Amino acid sequence: IESHTQSLEMRRQIFGHKPHPYIAGSLHNLASAHSALGDAVKAMEYSTQSLEMQRQVFGDKPHPAIADSLNNLGSAYSALG
């Protein structure tokens, strides 16, 4: 988690606060890490942030990164029961 958090912070320093695929990727990685550790609530938070940013970057057209975030979000909801 710590390495993913550092990566996210560094990417935000590099790319600023505007939507960027690398920032969305870091959010996605944090969601996956929290999910693997059993923290579905945090996984949902990061998946939602990643999905929102990816939709800002890629629009409404189908994209693999958007599909991955939707998958993470669905897994987190499933883990909550």
PDB file of N, CA, C and O in Angstrom:
ATOM      1  N   ILE A   1       0.835  -1.198   0.000  1.00  0.00           N
ATOM      2  CA  ILE A   1       0.000   0.000   0.000  1.00  0.00           C
ATOM      3  C   ILE A   1       0.877   1.258   0.000  1.00  0.00           C
ATOM      4  O   ILE A   1       0.596   2.205  -0.720  1.00  0.00           O
ATOM      5  N   GLU A   2       1.912   1.221   0.805  1.00  0.00           N
ATOM      6  CA  GLU A   2       2.766   2.413   0.920  1.00  0.00           C
ATOM      7  C   GLU A   2       3.410   2.780  -0.417  1.00  0.00           C
ATOM      8  O   GLU A   2       3.432   3.956  -0.796  1.00  0.00           O
ATOM      9  N   SER A   3       3.889   1.790  -1.138  1.00  0.00           N
ATOM     10  CA  SER A   3       4.514   2.066  -2.440  1.00  0.00           C
ATOM     11  C   SER A   3       3.501   2.615  -3.438  1.00  0.00           C
ATOM     12  O   SER A   3       3.809   3.543  -4.210  1.00  0.00           O
ATOM     13  N   HIS A   4       2.297   2.057  -3.434  1.00  0.00           N
ATOM     14  CA  HIS A   4       1.253   2.558  -4.341  1.00  0.00           C
ATOM     15  C   HIS A   4       0.861   3.988  -3.979  1.00  0.00           C
ATOM     16  O   HIS A   4       0.619   4.811  -4.860  1.00  0.00           O
ATOM     17  N   THR A   5       0.813   4.278  -2.688  1.00  0.00           N
ATOM     18  CA  THR A   5       0.484   5.633  -2.242  1.00  0.00           C
ATOM     19  C   THR A   5       1.570   6.614  -2.659  1.00  0.00           C
ATOM     20  O   THR A   5       1.277   7.720  -3.136  1.00  0.00           O
ATOM     21  N   GLN A   6       2.815   6.214  -2.517  1.00  0.00           N
ATOM     22  CA  GLN A   6       3.927   7.081  -2.943  1.00  0.00           C
ATOM     23  C   GLN A   6       3.877   7.318  -4.447  1.00  0.00           C
ATOM     24  O   GLN A   6       4.116   8.436  -4.917  1.00  0.00           O
ATOM     25  N   SER A   7       3.552   6.271  -5.195  1.00  0.00           N
ATOM     26  CA  SER A   7       3.438   6.409  -6.641  1.00  0.00           C
ATOM     27  C   SER A   7       2.338   7.401  -7.007  1.00  0.00           C
ATOM     28  O   SER A   7       2.526   8.269  -7.869  1.00  0.00           O
ATOM     29  N   LEU A   8       1.189   7.295  -6.346  1.00  0.00           N
ATOM     30  CA  LEU A   8       0.084   8.213  -6.598  1.00  0.00           C
ATOM     31  C   LEU A   8       0.493   9.652  -6.295  1.00  0.00           C
ATOM     32  O   LEU A   8       0.264  10.559  -7.105  1.00  0.00           O
ATOM     33  N   GLU A   9       1.119   9.864  -5.157  1.00  0.00           N
ATOM     34  CA  GLU A   9       1.554  11.212  -4.782  1.00  0.00           C
ATOM     35  C   GLU A   9       2.553  11.767  -5.788  1.00  0.00           C
ATOM     36  O   GLU A   9       2.473  12.936  -6.180  1.00  0.00           O
ATOM     37  N   MET A  10       3.486  10.947  -6.220  1.00  0.00           N
ATOM     38  CA  MET A  10       4.493  11.397  -7.181  1.00  0.00           C
ATOM     39  C   MET A  10       3.842  11.745  -8.520  1.00  0.00           C
ATOM     40  O   MET A  10       4.158  12.774  -9.138  1.00  0.00           O
ATOM     41  N   ARG A  11       2.921  10.903  -8.964  1.00  0.00           N
ATOM     42  CA  ARG A  11       2.252  11.177 -10.235  1.00  0.00           C
ATOM     43  C   ARG A  11       1.417  12.457 -10.154  1.00  0.00           C
ATOM     44  O   ARG A  11       1.335  13.203 -11.129  1.00  0.00           O
ATOM     45  N   ARG A  12       0.815  12.704  -9.012  1.00  0.00           N
ATOM     46  CA  ARG A  12       0.061  13.954  -8.853  1.00  0.00           C
ATOM     47  C   ARG A  12       0.994  15.161  -8.884  1.00  0.00           C
ATOM     48  O   ARG A  12       0.630  16.218  -9.398  1.00  0.00           O
ATOM     49  N   GLN A  13       2.198  15.015  -8.348  1.00  0.00           N
ATOM     50  CA  GLN A  13       3.181  16.099  -8.418  1.00  0.00           C
ATOM     51  C   GLN A  13       3.616  16.332  -9.854  1.00  0.00           C
ATOM     52  O   GLN A  13       3.787  17.477 -10.285  1.00  0.00           O
ATOM     53  N   ILE A  14       3.788  15.265 -10.590  1.00  0.00           N
ATOM     54  CA  ILE A  14       4.254  15.370 -11.978  1.00  0.00           C
ATOM     55  C   ILE A  14       3.167  15.934 -12.890  1.00  0.00           C
ATOM     56  O   ILE A  14       3.421  16.837 -13.689  1.00  0.00           O
ATOM     57  N   PHE A  15       1.955  15.390 -12.784  1.00  0.00           N
ATOM     58  CA  PHE A  15       0.895  15.721 -13.732  1.00  0.00           C
ATOM     59  C   PHE A  15      -0.118  16.738 -13.203  1.00  0.00           C
ATOM     60  O   PHE A  15      -1.029  17.125 -13.925  1.00  0.00           O
ATOM     61  N   GLY A  16       0.025  17.146 -11.962  1.00  0.00           N
ATOM     62  CA  GLY A  16      -0.906  18.111 -11.394  1.00  0.00           C
ATOM     63  C   GLY A  16      -2.222  17.456 -11.010  1.00  0.00           C
ATOM     64  O   GLY A  16      -2.312  16.242 -10.867  1.00  0.00           O
ATOM     65  N   HIS A  17      -3.235  18.260 -10.883  1.00  0.00           N
ATOM     66  CA  HIS A  17      -4.525  17.748 -10.432  1.00  0.00           C
ATOM     67  C   HIS A  17      -5.504  17.512 -11.573  1.00  0.00           C
ATOM     68  O   HIS A  17      -6.674  17.222 -11.326  1.00  0.00           O
ATOM     69  N   LYS A  18      -5.026  17.642 -12.802  1.00  0.00           N
ATOM     70  CA  LYS A  18      -5.902  17.352 -13.930  1.00  0.00           C
ATOM     71  C   LYS A  18      -5.940  15.845 -14.177  1.00  0.00           C
ATOM     72  O   LYS A  18      -4.985  15.126 -13.860  1.00  0.00           O
ATOM     73  N   PRO A  19      -7.027  15.339 -14.735  1.00  0.00           N
ATOM     74  CA  PRO A  19      -7.132  13.902 -14.998  1.00  0.00           C
ATOM     75  C   PRO A  19      -6.014  13.412 -15.912  1.00  0.00           C
ATOM     76  O   PRO A  19      -5.703  14.048 -16.923  1.00  0.00           O
ATOM     77  N   HIS A  20      -5.414  12.289 -15.548  1.00  0.00           N
ATOM     78  CA  HIS A  20      -4.337  11.704 -16.339  1.00  0.00           C
ATOM     79  C   HIS A  20      -4.396  10.188 -16.190  1.00  0.00           C
ATOM     80  O   HIS A  20      -4.658   9.689 -15.093  1.00  0.00           O
ATOM     81  N   PRO A  21      -4.135   9.444 -17.274  1.00  0.00           N
ATOM     82  CA  PRO A  21      -4.202   7.980 -17.193  1.00  0.00           C
ATOM     83  C   PRO A  21      -3.263   7.379 -16.140  1.00  0.00           C
ATOM     84  O   PRO A  21      -3.601   6.366 -15.522  1.00  0.00           O
ATOM     85  N   TYR A  22      -2.095   7.964 -15.926  1.00  0.00           N
ATOM     86  CA  TYR A  22      -1.166   7.414 -14.934  1.00  0.00           C
ATOM     87  C   TYR A  22      -1.692   7.588 -13.511  1.00  0.00           C
ATOM     88  O   TYR A  22      -1.505   6.724 -12.657  1.00  0.00           O
ATOM     89  N   ILE A  23      -2.354   8.716 -13.261  1.00  0.00           N
ATOM     90  CA  ILE A  23      -2.944   8.933 -11.938  1.00  0.00           C
ATOM     91  C   ILE A  23      -4.089   7.943 -11.739  1.00  0.00           C
ATOM     92  O   ILE A  23      -4.203   7.307 -10.684  1.00  0.00           O
ATOM     93  N   ALA A  24      -4.929   7.800 -12.757  1.00  0.00           N
ATOM     94  CA  ALA A  24      -6.024   6.826 -12.680  1.00  0.00           C
ATOM     95  C   ALA A  24      -5.478   5.419 -12.465  1.00  0.00           C
ATOM     96  O   ALA A  24      -6.054   4.626 -11.715  1.00  0.00           O
ATOM     97  N   GLY A  25      -4.345   5.111 -13.091  1.00  0.00           N
ATOM     98  CA  GLY A  25      -3.721   3.799 -12.906  1.00  0.00           C
ATOM     99  C   GLY A  25      -3.251   3.580 -11.487  1.00  0.00           C
ATOM    100  O   GLY A  25      -3.392   2.479 -10.931  1.00  0.00           O
ATOM    101  N   SER A  26      -2.701   4.611 -10.872  1.00  0.00           N
ATOM    102  CA  SER A  26      -2.270   4.498  -9.475  1.00  0.00           C
ATOM    103  C   SER A  26      -3.473   4.287  -8.553  1.00  0.00           C
ATOM    104  O   SER A  26      -3.410   3.497  -7.610  1.00  0.00           O
ATOM    105  N   LEU A  27      -4.560   4.980  -8.826  1.00  0.00           N
ATOM    106  CA  LEU A  27      -5.783   4.784  -8.048  1.00  0.00           C
ATOM    107  C   LEU A  27      -6.290   3.349  -8.209  1.00  0.00           C
ATOM    108  O   LEU A  27      -6.709   2.703  -7.241  1.00  0.00           O
ATOM    109  N   HIS A  28      -6.219   2.854  -9.434  1.00  0.00           N
ATOM    110  CA  HIS A  28      -6.624   1.468  -9.712  1.00  0.00           C
ATOM    111  C   HIS A  28      -5.743   0.480  -8.938  1.00  0.00           C
ATOM    112  O   HIS A  28      -6.245  -0.483  -8.347  1.00  0.00           O
ATOM    113  N   ASN A  29      -4.441   0.727  -8.919  1.00  0.00           N
ATOM    114  CA  ASN A  29      -3.524  -0.154  -8.194  1.00  0.00           C
ATOM    115  C   ASN A  29      -3.807  -0.152  -6.698  1.00  0.00           C
ATOM    116  O   ASN A  29      -3.740  -1.200  -6.037  1.00  0.00           O
ATOM    117  N   LEU A  30      -4.125   1.019  -6.150  1.00  0.00           N
ATOM    118  CA  LEU A  30      -4.488   1.097  -4.734  1.00  0.00           C
ATOM    119  C   LEU A  30      -5.771   0.327  -4.460  1.00  0.00           C
ATOM    120  O   LEU A  30      -5.891  -0.364  -3.436  1.00  0.00           O
ATOM    121  N   ALA A  31      -6.725   0.417  -5.363  1.00  0.00           N
ATOM    122  CA  ALA A  31      -7.971  -0.343  -5.202  1.00  0.00           C
ATOM    123  C   ALA A  31      -7.687  -1.840  -5.188  1.00  0.00           C
ATOM    124  O   ALA A  31      -8.199  -2.574  -4.335  1.00  0.00           O
ATOM    125  N   SER A  32      -6.852  -2.289  -6.102  1.00  0.00           N
ATOM    126  CA  SER A  32      -6.511  -3.713  -6.167  1.00  0.00           C
ATOM    127  C   SER A  32      -5.792  -4.173  -4.904  1.00  0.00           C
ATOM    128  O   SER A  32      -6.061  -5.262  -4.387  1.00  0.00           O
ATOM    129  N   ALA A  33      -4.878  -3.354  -4.411  1.00  0.00           N
ATOM    130  CA  ALA A  33      -4.122  -3.707  -3.206  1.00  0.00           C
ATOM    131  C   ALA A  33      -5.036  -3.807  -1.990  1.00  0.00           C
ATOM    132  O   ALA A  33      -4.946  -4.749  -1.201  1.00  0.00           O
ATOM    133  N   HIS A  34      -5.933  -2.835  -1.847  1.00  0.00           N
ATOM    134  CA  HIS A  34      -6.865  -2.878  -0.711  1.00  0.00           C
ATOM    135  C   HIS A  34      -7.809  -4.075  -0.824  1.00  0.00           C
ATOM    136  O   HIS A  34      -8.135  -4.700   0.189  1.00  0.00           O
ATOM    137  N   SER A  35      -8.205  -4.378  -2.023  1.00  0.00           N
ATOM    138  CA  SER A  35      -9.062  -5.539  -2.239  1.00  0.00           C
ATOM    139  C   SER A  35      -8.339  -6.826  -1.836  1.00  0.00           C
ATOM    140  O   SER A  35      -8.909  -7.680  -1.152  1.00  0.00           O
ATOM    141  N   ALA A  36      -7.087  -6.942  -2.226  1.00  0.00           N
ATOM    142  CA  ALA A  36      -6.301  -8.131  -1.886  1.00  0.00           C
ATOM    143  C   ALA A  36      -6.111  -8.283  -0.379  1.00  0.00           C
ATOM    144  O   ALA A  36      -5.987  -9.400   0.134  1.00  0.00           O
ATOM    145  N   LEU A  37      -6.115  -7.157   0.315  1.00  0.00           N
ATOM    146  CA  LEU A  37      -5.966  -7.177   1.770  1.00  0.00           C
ATOM    147  C   LEU A  37      -7.307  -7.305   2.501  1.00  0.00           C
ATOM    148  O   LEU A  37      -7.353  -7.307   3.730  1.00  0.00           O
ATOM    149  N   GLY A  38      -8.388  -7.385   1.740  1.00  0.00           N
ATOM    150  CA  GLY A  38      -9.700  -7.577   2.336  1.00  0.00           C
ATOM    151  C   GLY A  38     -10.416  -6.311   2.762  1.00  0.00           C
ATOM    152  O   GLY A  38     -11.424  -6.378   3.464  1.00  0.00           O
ATOM    153  N   ASP A  39      -9.917  -5.152   2.349  1.00  0.00           N
ATOM    154  CA  ASP A  39     -10.550  -3.889   2.712  1.00  0.00           C
ATOM    155  C   ASP A  39     -11.428  -3.422   1.547  1.00  0.00           C
ATOM    156  O   ASP A  39     -11.024  -2.577   0.736  1.00  0.00           O
ATOM    157  N   ALA A  40     -12.633  -3.975   1.487  1.00  0.00           N
ATOM    158  CA  ALA A  40     -13.531  -3.693   0.372  1.00  0.00           C
ATOM    159  C   ALA A  40     -13.976  -2.234   0.331  1.00  0.00           C
ATOM    160  O   ALA A  40     -14.179  -1.678  -0.749  1.00  0.00           O
ATOM    161  N   VAL A  41     -14.108  -1.606   1.479  1.00  0.00           N
ATOM    162  CA  VAL A  41     -14.548  -0.202   1.516  1.00  0.00           C
ATOM    163  C   VAL A  41     -13.506   0.692   0.850  1.00  0.00           C
ATOM    164  O   VAL A  41     -13.834   1.520  -0.009  1.00  0.00           O
ATOM    165  N   LYS A  42     -12.241   0.532   1.220  1.00  0.00           N
ATOM    166  CA  LYS A  42     -11.174   1.329   0.597  1.00  0.00           C
ATOM    167  C   LYS A  42     -11.061   0.977  -0.887  1.00  0.00           C
ATOM    168  O   LYS A  42     -10.822   1.855  -1.725  1.00  0.00           O
ATOM    169  N   ALA A  43     -11.203  -0.300  -1.215  1.00  0.00           N
ATOM    170  CA  ALA A  43     -11.144  -0.719  -2.616  1.00  0.00           C
ATOM    171  C   ALA A  43     -12.217  -0.013  -3.433  1.00  0.00           C
ATOM    172  O   ALA A  43     -11.957   0.453  -4.545  1.00  0.00           O
ATOM    173  N   MET A  44     -13.429   0.098  -2.858  1.00  0.00           N
ATOM    174  CA  MET A  44     -14.508   0.793  -3.553  1.00  0.00           C
ATOM    175  C   MET A  44     -14.189   2.269  -3.734  1.00  0.00           C
ATOM    176  O   MET A  44     -14.440   2.841  -4.802  1.00  0.00           O
ATOM    177  N   GLU A  45     -13.632   2.895  -2.709  1.00  0.00           N
ATOM    178  CA  GLU A  45     -13.301   4.315  -2.791  1.00  0.00           C
ATOM    179  C   GLU A  45     -12.302   4.575  -3.919  1.00  0.00           C
ATOM    180  O   GLU A  45     -12.507   5.471  -4.748  1.00  0.00           O
ATOM    181  N   TYR A  46     -11.218   3.791  -3.939  1.00  0.00           N
ATOM    182  CA  TYR A  46     -10.196   4.004  -4.963  1.00  0.00           C
ATOM    183  C   TYR A  46     -10.687   3.592  -6.349  1.00  0.00           C
ATOM    184  O   TYR A  46     -10.359   4.244  -7.349  1.00  0.00           O
ATOM    185  N   SER A  47     -11.485   2.529  -6.425  1.00  0.00           N
ATOM    186  CA  SER A  47     -12.039   2.118  -7.725  1.00  0.00           C
ATOM    187  C   SER A  47     -12.942   3.198  -8.292  1.00  0.00           C
ATOM    188  O   SER A  47     -12.909   3.480  -9.493  1.00  0.00           O
ATOM    189  N   THR A  48     -13.753   3.794  -7.443  1.00  0.00           N
ATOM    190  CA  THR A  48     -14.652   4.860  -7.887  1.00  0.00           C
ATOM    191  C   THR A  48     -13.866   6.068  -8.382  1.00  0.00           C
ATOM    192  O   THR A  48     -14.173   6.631  -9.441  1.00  0.00           O
ATOM    193  N   GLN A  49     -12.828   6.450  -7.634  1.00  0.00           N
ATOM    194  CA  GLN A  49     -11.993   7.582  -8.062  1.00  0.00           C
ATOM    195  C   GLN A  49     -11.317   7.280  -9.393  1.00  0.00           C
ATOM    196  O   GLN A  49     -11.259   8.134 -10.295  1.00  0.00           O
ATOM    197  N   SER A  50     -10.790   6.060  -9.515  1.00  0.00           N
ATOM    198  CA  SER A  50     -10.124   5.668 -10.755  1.00  0.00           C
ATOM    199  C   SER A  50     -11.105   5.686 -11.924  1.00  0.00           C
ATOM    200  O   SER A  50     -10.805   6.226 -12.992  1.00  0.00           O
ATOM    201  N   LEU A  51     -12.280   5.109 -11.723  1.00  0.00           N
ATOM    202  CA  LEU A  51     -13.285   5.057 -12.776  1.00  0.00           C
ATOM    203  C   LEU A  51     -13.696   6.459 -13.218  1.00  0.00           C
ATOM    204  O   LEU A  51     -13.777   6.743 -14.420  1.00  0.00           O
ATOM    205  N   GLU A  52     -13.940   7.339 -12.270  1.00  0.00           N
ATOM    206  CA  GLU A  52     -14.327   8.709 -12.609  1.00  0.00           C
ATOM    207  C   GLU A  52     -13.246   9.405 -13.428  1.00  0.00           C
ATOM    208  O   GLU A  52     -13.532  10.075 -14.425  1.00  0.00           O
ATOM    209  N   MET A  53     -11.991   9.234 -13.018  1.00  0.00           N
ATOM    210  CA  MET A  53     -10.899   9.885 -13.742  1.00  0.00           C
ATOM    211  C   MET A  53     -10.732   9.274 -15.130  1.00  0.00           C
ATOM    212  O   MET A  53     -10.516   9.995 -16.117  1.00  0.00           O
ATOM    213  N   GLN A  54     -10.828   7.961 -15.223  1.00  0.00           N
ATOM    214  CA  GLN A  54     -10.680   7.323 -16.535  1.00  0.00           C
ATOM    215  C   GLN A  54     -11.780   7.762 -17.493  1.00  0.00           C
ATOM    216  O   GLN A  54     -11.525   7.958 -18.687  1.00  0.00           O
ATOM    217  N   ARG A  55     -12.982   7.933 -16.980  1.00  0.00           N
ATOM    218  CA  ARG A  55     -14.067   8.425 -17.843  1.00  0.00           C
ATOM    219  C   ARG A  55     -13.810   9.864 -18.280  1.00  0.00           C
ATOM    220  O   ARG A  55     -14.185  10.248 -19.389  1.00  0.00           O
ATOM    221  N   GLN A  56     -13.168  10.658 -17.430  1.00  0.00           N
ATOM    222  CA  GLN A  56     -12.805  12.016 -17.829  1.00  0.00           C
ATOM    223  C   GLN A  56     -11.739  11.981 -18.918  1.00  0.00           C
ATOM    224  O   GLN A  56     -11.763  12.796 -19.843  1.00  0.00           O
ATOM    225  N   VAL A  57     -10.808  11.056 -18.806  1.00  0.00           N
ATOM    226  CA  VAL A  57      -9.710  10.959 -19.767  1.00  0.00           C
ATOM    227  C   VAL A  57     -10.170  10.329 -21.084  1.00  0.00           C
ATOM    228  O   VAL A  57      -9.876  10.845 -22.166  1.00  0.00           O
ATOM    229  N   PHE A  58     -10.894   9.209 -20.998  1.00  0.00           N
ATOM    230  CA  PHE A  58     -11.221   8.419 -22.193  1.00  0.00           C
ATOM    231  C   PHE A  58     -12.639   8.633 -22.708  1.00  0.00           C
ATOM    232  O   PHE A  58     -12.995   8.117 -23.762  1.00  0.00           O
ATOM    233  N   GLY A  59     -13.451   9.377 -21.971  1.00  0.00           N
ATOM    234  CA  GLY A  59     -14.826   9.603 -22.392  1.00  0.00           C
ATOM    235  C   GLY A  59     -15.710   8.388 -22.133  1.00  0.00           C
ATOM    236  O   GLY A  59     -15.369   7.505 -21.356  1.00  0.00           O
ATOM    237  N   ASP A  60     -16.825   8.358 -22.828  1.00  0.00           N
ATOM    238  CA  ASP A  60     -17.803   7.294 -22.620  1.00  0.00           C
ATOM    239  C   ASP A  60     -17.583   6.089 -23.529  1.00  0.00           C
ATOM    240  O   ASP A  60     -18.322   5.117 -23.440  1.00  0.00           O
ATOM    241  N   LYS A  61     -16.593   6.160 -24.401  1.00  0.00           N
ATOM    242  CA  LYS A  61     -16.353   5.038 -25.306  1.00  0.00           C
ATOM    243  C   LYS A  61     -15.669   3.896 -24.542  1.00  0.00           C
ATOM    244  O   LYS A  61     -14.962   4.126 -23.551  1.00  0.00           O
ATOM    245  N   PRO A  62     -15.870   2.668 -24.973  1.00  0.00           N
ATOM    246  CA  PRO A  62     -15.243   1.529 -24.298  1.00  0.00           C
ATOM    247  C   PRO A  62     -13.717   1.647 -24.278  1.00  0.00           C
ATOM    248  O   PRO A  62     -13.106   2.036 -25.276  1.00  0.00           O
ATOM    249  N   HIS A  63     -13.137   1.309 -23.128  1.00  0.00           N
ATOM    250  CA  HIS A  63     -11.679   1.336 -22.973  1.00  0.00           C
ATOM    251  C   HIS A  63     -11.298   0.285 -21.934  1.00  0.00           C
ATOM    252  O   HIS A  63     -11.999   0.128 -20.930  1.00  0.00           O
ATOM    253  N   PRO A  64     -10.182  -0.435 -22.149  1.00  0.00           N
ATOM    254  CA  PRO A  64      -9.779  -1.482 -21.203  1.00  0.00           C
ATOM    255  C   PRO A  64      -9.592  -0.983 -19.772  1.00  0.00           C
ATOM    256  O   PRO A  64      -9.926  -1.688 -18.819  1.00  0.00           O
ATOM    257  N   ALA A  65      -9.078   0.231 -19.601  1.00  0.00           N
ATOM    258  CA  ALA A  65      -8.858   0.759 -18.246  1.00  0.00           C
ATOM    259  C   ALA A  65     -10.184   0.987 -17.533  1.00  0.00           C
ATOM    260  O   ALA A  65     -10.296   0.742 -16.322  1.00  0.00           O
ATOM    261  N   ILE A  66     -11.180   1.450 -18.264  1.00  0.00           N
ATOM    262  CA  ILE A  66     -12.510   1.645 -17.675  1.00  0.00           C
ATOM    263  C   ILE A  66     -13.100   0.292 -17.283  1.00  0.00           C
ATOM    264  O   ILE A  66     -13.651   0.135 -16.191  1.00  0.00           O
ATOM    265  N   ALA A  67     -12.947  -0.690 -18.149  1.00  0.00           N
ATOM    266  CA  ALA A  67     -13.449  -2.036 -17.850  1.00  0.00           C
ATOM    267  C   ALA A  67     -12.767  -2.602 -16.602  1.00  0.00           C
ATOM    268  O   ALA A  67     -13.428  -3.230 -15.762  1.00  0.00           O
ATOM    269  N   ASP A  68     -11.470  -2.381 -16.462  1.00  0.00           N
ATOM    270  CA  ASP A  68     -10.749  -2.866 -15.280  1.00  0.00           C
ATOM    271  C   ASP A  68     -11.279  -2.227 -13.998  1.00  0.00           C
ATOM    272  O   ASP A  68     -11.453  -2.903 -12.980  1.00  0.00           O
ATOM    273  N   SER A  69     -11.537  -0.929 -14.038  1.00  0.00           N
ATOM    274  CA  SER A  69     -12.060  -0.255 -12.850  1.00  0.00           C
ATOM    275  C   SER A  69     -13.471  -0.725 -12.518  1.00  0.00           C
ATOM    276  O   SER A  69     -13.820  -0.889 -11.348  1.00  0.00           O
ATOM    277  N   LEU A  70     -14.280  -0.948 -13.547  1.00  0.00           N
ATOM    278  CA  LEU A  70     -15.618  -1.491 -13.302  1.00  0.00           C
ATOM    279  C   LEU A  70     -15.530  -2.878 -12.671  1.00  0.00           C
ATOM    280  O   LEU A  70     -16.299  -3.209 -11.767  1.00  0.00           O
ATOM    281  N   ASN A  71     -14.573  -3.665 -13.130  1.00  0.00           N
ATOM    282  CA  ASN A  71     -14.371  -4.996 -12.561  1.00  0.00           C
ATOM    283  C   ASN A  71     -13.955  -4.901 -11.090  1.00  0.00           C
ATOM    284  O   ASN A  71     -14.470  -5.625 -10.238  1.00  0.00           O
ATOM    285  N   ASN A  72     -13.006  -4.011 -10.780  1.00  0.00           N
ATOM    286  CA  ASN A  72     -12.580  -3.811  -9.384  1.00  0.00           C
ATOM    287  C   ASN A  72     -13.756  -3.382  -8.515  1.00  0.00           C
ATOM    288  O   ASN A  72     -13.925  -3.864  -7.399  1.00  0.00           O
ATOM    289  N   LEU A  73     -14.539  -2.466  -9.029  1.00  0.00           N
ATOM    290  CA  LEU A  73     -15.689  -1.961  -8.279  1.00  0.00           C
ATOM    291  C   LEU A  73     -16.690  -3.089  -8.016  1.00  0.00           C
ATOM    292  O   LEU A  73     -17.200  -3.238  -6.901  1.00  0.00           O
ATOM    293  N   GLY A  74     -16.950  -3.883  -9.031  1.00  0.00           N
ATOM    294  CA  GLY A  74     -17.874  -5.010  -8.871  1.00  0.00           C
ATOM    295  C   GLY A  74     -17.361  -6.022  -7.860  1.00  0.00           C
ATOM    296  O   GLY A  74     -18.136  -6.539  -7.042  1.00  0.00           O
ATOM    297  N   SER A  75     -16.061  -6.283  -7.878  1.00  0.00           N
ATOM    298  CA  SER A  75     -15.470  -7.213  -6.898  1.00  0.00           C
ATOM    299  C   SER A  75     -15.591  -6.670  -5.470  1.00  0.00           C
ATOM    300  O   SER A  75     -15.861  -7.427  -4.537  1.00  0.00           O
ATOM    301  N   ALA A  76     -15.402  -5.374  -5.322  1.00  0.00           N
ATOM    302  CA  ALA A  76     -15.515  -4.772  -3.998  1.00  0.00           C
ATOM    303  C   ALA A  76     -16.955  -4.860  -3.479  1.00  0.00           C
ATOM    304  O   ALA A  76     -17.177  -5.191  -2.313  1.00  0.00           O
ATOM    305  N   TYR A  77     -17.929  -4.604  -4.352  1.00  0.00           N
ATOM    306  CA  TYR A  77     -19.329  -4.734  -3.952  1.00  0.00           C
ATOM    307  C   TYR A  77     -19.636  -6.181  -3.555  1.00  0.00           C
ATOM    308  O   TYR A  77     -20.338  -6.426  -2.574  1.00  0.00           O
ATOM    309  N   SER A  78     -19.110  -7.134  -4.329  1.00  0.00           N
ATOM    310  CA  SER A  78     -19.329  -8.549  -4.007  1.00  0.00           C
ATOM    311  C   SER A  78     -18.746  -8.918  -2.650  1.00  0.00           C
ATOM    312  O   SER A  78     -19.339  -9.673  -1.898  1.00  0.00           O
ATOM    313  N   ALA A  79     -17.580  -8.356  -2.348  1.00  0.00           N
ATOM    314  CA  ALA A  79     -16.930  -8.656  -1.070  1.00  0.00           C
ATOM    315  C   ALA A  79     -17.735  -8.121   0.109  1.00  0.00           C
ATOM    316  O   ALA A  79     -17.655  -8.674   1.216  1.00  0.00           O
ATOM    317  N   LEU A  80     -18.486  -7.057  -0.127  1.00  0.00           N
ATOM    318  CA  LEU A  80     -19.311  -6.510   0.948  1.00  0.00           C
ATOM    319  C   LEU A  80     -20.563  -7.337   1.214  1.00  0.00           C
ATOM    320  O   LEU A  80     -21.192  -7.206   2.242  1.00  0.00           O
ATOM    321  N   GLY A  81     -20.918  -8.166   0.235  1.00  0.00           N
ATOM    322  CA  GLY A  81     -22.069  -9.058   0.422  1.00  0.00           C
ATOM    323  C   GLY A  81     -23.294  -8.553  -0.122  1.00  0.00           C
ATOM    324  O   GLY A  81     -24.070  -7.907  -0.275  1.00  0.00           O
TER     325      GLY A  81
END
